[in-house]
PDB file of C-alpha atoms in Angstrom:
ATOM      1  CA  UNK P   1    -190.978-148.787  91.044  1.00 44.00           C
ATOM      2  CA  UNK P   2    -187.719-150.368  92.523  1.00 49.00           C
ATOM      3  CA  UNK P   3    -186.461-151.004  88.699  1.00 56.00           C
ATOM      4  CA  UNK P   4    -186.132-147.485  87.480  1.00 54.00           C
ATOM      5  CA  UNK P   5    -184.335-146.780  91.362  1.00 65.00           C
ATOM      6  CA  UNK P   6    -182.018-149.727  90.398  1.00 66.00           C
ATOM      7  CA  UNK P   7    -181.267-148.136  86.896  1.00 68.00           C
ATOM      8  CA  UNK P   8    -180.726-144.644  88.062  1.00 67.00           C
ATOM      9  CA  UNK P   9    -178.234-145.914  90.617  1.00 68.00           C
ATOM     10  CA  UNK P  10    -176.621-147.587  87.684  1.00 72.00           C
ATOM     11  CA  UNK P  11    -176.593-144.391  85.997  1.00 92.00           C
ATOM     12  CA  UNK P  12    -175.247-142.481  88.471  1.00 95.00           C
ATOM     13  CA  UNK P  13    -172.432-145.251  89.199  1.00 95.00           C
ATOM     14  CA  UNK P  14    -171.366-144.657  85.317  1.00 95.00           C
ATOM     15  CA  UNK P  15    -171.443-141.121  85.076  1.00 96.00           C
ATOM     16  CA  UNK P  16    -169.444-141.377  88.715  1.00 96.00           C
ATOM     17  CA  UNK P  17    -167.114-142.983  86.829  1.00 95.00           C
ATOM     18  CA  UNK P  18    -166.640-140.867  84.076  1.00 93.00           C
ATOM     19  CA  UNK P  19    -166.904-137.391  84.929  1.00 94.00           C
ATOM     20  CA  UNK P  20    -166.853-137.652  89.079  1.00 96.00           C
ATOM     21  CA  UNK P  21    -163.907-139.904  90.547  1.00 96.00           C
ATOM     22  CA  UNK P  22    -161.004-138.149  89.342  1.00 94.00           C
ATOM     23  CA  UNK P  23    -161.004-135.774  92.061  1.00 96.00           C
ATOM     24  CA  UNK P  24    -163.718-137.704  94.170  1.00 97.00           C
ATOM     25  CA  UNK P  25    -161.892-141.000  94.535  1.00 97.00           C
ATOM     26  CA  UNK P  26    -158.652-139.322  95.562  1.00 96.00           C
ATOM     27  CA  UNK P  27    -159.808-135.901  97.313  1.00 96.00           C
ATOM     28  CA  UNK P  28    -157.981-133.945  94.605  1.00 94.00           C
ATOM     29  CA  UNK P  29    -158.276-129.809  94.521  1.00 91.00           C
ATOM     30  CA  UNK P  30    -160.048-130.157  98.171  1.00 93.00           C
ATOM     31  CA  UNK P  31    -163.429-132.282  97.529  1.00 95.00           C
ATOM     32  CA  UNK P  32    -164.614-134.177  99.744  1.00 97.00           C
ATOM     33  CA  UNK P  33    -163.851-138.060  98.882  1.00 98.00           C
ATOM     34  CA  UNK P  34    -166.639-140.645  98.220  1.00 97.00           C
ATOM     35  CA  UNK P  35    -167.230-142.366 101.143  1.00 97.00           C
ATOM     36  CA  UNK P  36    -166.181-139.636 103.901  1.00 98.00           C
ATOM     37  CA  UNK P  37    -168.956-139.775 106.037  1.00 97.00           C
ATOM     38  CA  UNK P  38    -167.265-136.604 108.022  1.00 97.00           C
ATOM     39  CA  UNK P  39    -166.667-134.933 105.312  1.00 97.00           C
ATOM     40  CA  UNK P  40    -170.130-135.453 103.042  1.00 98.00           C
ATOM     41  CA  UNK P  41    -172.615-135.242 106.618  1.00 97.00           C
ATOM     42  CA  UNK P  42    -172.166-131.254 106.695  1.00 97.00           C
ATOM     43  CA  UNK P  43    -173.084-131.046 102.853  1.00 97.00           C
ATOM     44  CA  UNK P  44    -175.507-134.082 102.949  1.00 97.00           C
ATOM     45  CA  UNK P  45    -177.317-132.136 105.334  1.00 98.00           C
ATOM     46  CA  UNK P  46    -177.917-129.205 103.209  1.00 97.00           C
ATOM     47  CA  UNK P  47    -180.133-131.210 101.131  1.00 97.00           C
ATOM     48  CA  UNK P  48    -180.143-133.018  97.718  1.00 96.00           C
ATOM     49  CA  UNK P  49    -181.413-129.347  95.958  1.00 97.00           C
ATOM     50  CA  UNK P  50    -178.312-127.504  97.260  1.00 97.00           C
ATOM     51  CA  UNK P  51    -176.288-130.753  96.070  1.00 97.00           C
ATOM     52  CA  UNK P  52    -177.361-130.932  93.023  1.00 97.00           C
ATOM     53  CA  UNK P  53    -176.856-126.907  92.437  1.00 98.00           C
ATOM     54  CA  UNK P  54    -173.235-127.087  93.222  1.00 97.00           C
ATOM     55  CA  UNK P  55    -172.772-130.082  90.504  1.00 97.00           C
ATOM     56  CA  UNK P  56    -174.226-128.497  87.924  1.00 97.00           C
ATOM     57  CA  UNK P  57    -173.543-125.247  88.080  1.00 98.00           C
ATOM     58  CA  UNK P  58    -170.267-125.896  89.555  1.00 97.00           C
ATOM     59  CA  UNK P  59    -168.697-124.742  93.446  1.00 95.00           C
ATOM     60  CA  UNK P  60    -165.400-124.049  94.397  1.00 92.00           C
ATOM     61  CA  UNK P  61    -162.553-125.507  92.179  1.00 93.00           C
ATOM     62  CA  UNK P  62    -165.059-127.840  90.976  1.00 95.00           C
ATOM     63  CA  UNK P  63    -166.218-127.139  87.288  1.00 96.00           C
ATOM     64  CA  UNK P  64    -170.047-127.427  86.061  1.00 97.00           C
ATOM     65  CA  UNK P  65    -170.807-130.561  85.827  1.00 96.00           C
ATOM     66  CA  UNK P  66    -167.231-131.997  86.947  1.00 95.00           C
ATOM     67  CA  UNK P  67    -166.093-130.109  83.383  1.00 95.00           C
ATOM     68  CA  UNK P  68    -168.879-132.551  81.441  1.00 95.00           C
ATOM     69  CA  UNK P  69    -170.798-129.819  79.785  1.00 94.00           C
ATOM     70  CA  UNK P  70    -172.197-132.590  77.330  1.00 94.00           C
ATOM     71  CA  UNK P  71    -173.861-134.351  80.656  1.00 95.00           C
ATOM     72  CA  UNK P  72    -177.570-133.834  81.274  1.00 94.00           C
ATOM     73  CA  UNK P  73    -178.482-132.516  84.525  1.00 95.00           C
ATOM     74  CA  UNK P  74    -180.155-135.775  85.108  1.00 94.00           C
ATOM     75  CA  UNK P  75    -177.213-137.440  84.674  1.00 95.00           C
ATOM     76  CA  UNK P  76    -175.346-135.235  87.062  1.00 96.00           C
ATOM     77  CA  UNK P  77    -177.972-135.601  89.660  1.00 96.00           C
ATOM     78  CA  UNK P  78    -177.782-139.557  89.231  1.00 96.00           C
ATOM     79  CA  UNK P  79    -174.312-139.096  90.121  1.00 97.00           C
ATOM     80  CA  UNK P  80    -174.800-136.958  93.172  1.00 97.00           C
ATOM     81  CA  UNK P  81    -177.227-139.985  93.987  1.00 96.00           C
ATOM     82  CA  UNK P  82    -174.653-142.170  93.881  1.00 96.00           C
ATOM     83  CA  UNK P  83    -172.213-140.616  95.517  1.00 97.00           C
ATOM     84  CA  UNK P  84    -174.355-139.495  98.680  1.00 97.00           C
ATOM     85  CA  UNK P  85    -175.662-143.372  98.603  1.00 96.00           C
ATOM     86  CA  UNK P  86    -172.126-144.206  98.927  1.00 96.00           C
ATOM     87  CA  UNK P  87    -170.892-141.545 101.431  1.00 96.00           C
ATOM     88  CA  UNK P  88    -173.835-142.003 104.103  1.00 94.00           C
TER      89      UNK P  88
END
């Protein structure tokens, strides 16, 4: 139901802000910023699977996991949530 959408999003918000805005609140080392529509459509686009690949497993300069091994992949895919909720 709508509550465990509600908590995920909450989730993903915290982990966003633990592991994530570093580099995707200020566009550090190239990634795309949180809230660039431009820049997130193209990736958006490719689908949630190929989304949450690259943050777990890591893509360009980005580490796995934003360099949070001790983050579930859960918890990284709340994130990507978040951030693609944000950047729409």
């Amino acid at each position: 139901g709508s509550e465990m959408c509600i908590r995920d999003r909450a989730d993903g918000a915290a982990t966003y802000k633990q592991a994530c805005f570093a580099c995707h609140d200020t566009g550090a080392a190239n990634s795309p910023k949180i809230g660039d529509k431009a820049a997130w459509g193209p990736r958006i686009a490719q689908g949630k699977d190929a989304l949450y690949a690259a943050a777990i497993n890591g893509k360009n300069t980005m580490p796995p996991k934003g360099g949070r091994a001790d983050l579930s992949d859960d918890a990284v895919k709340a994130a990507v949530d978040y951030i693609v909720a944000q950047s729409k």
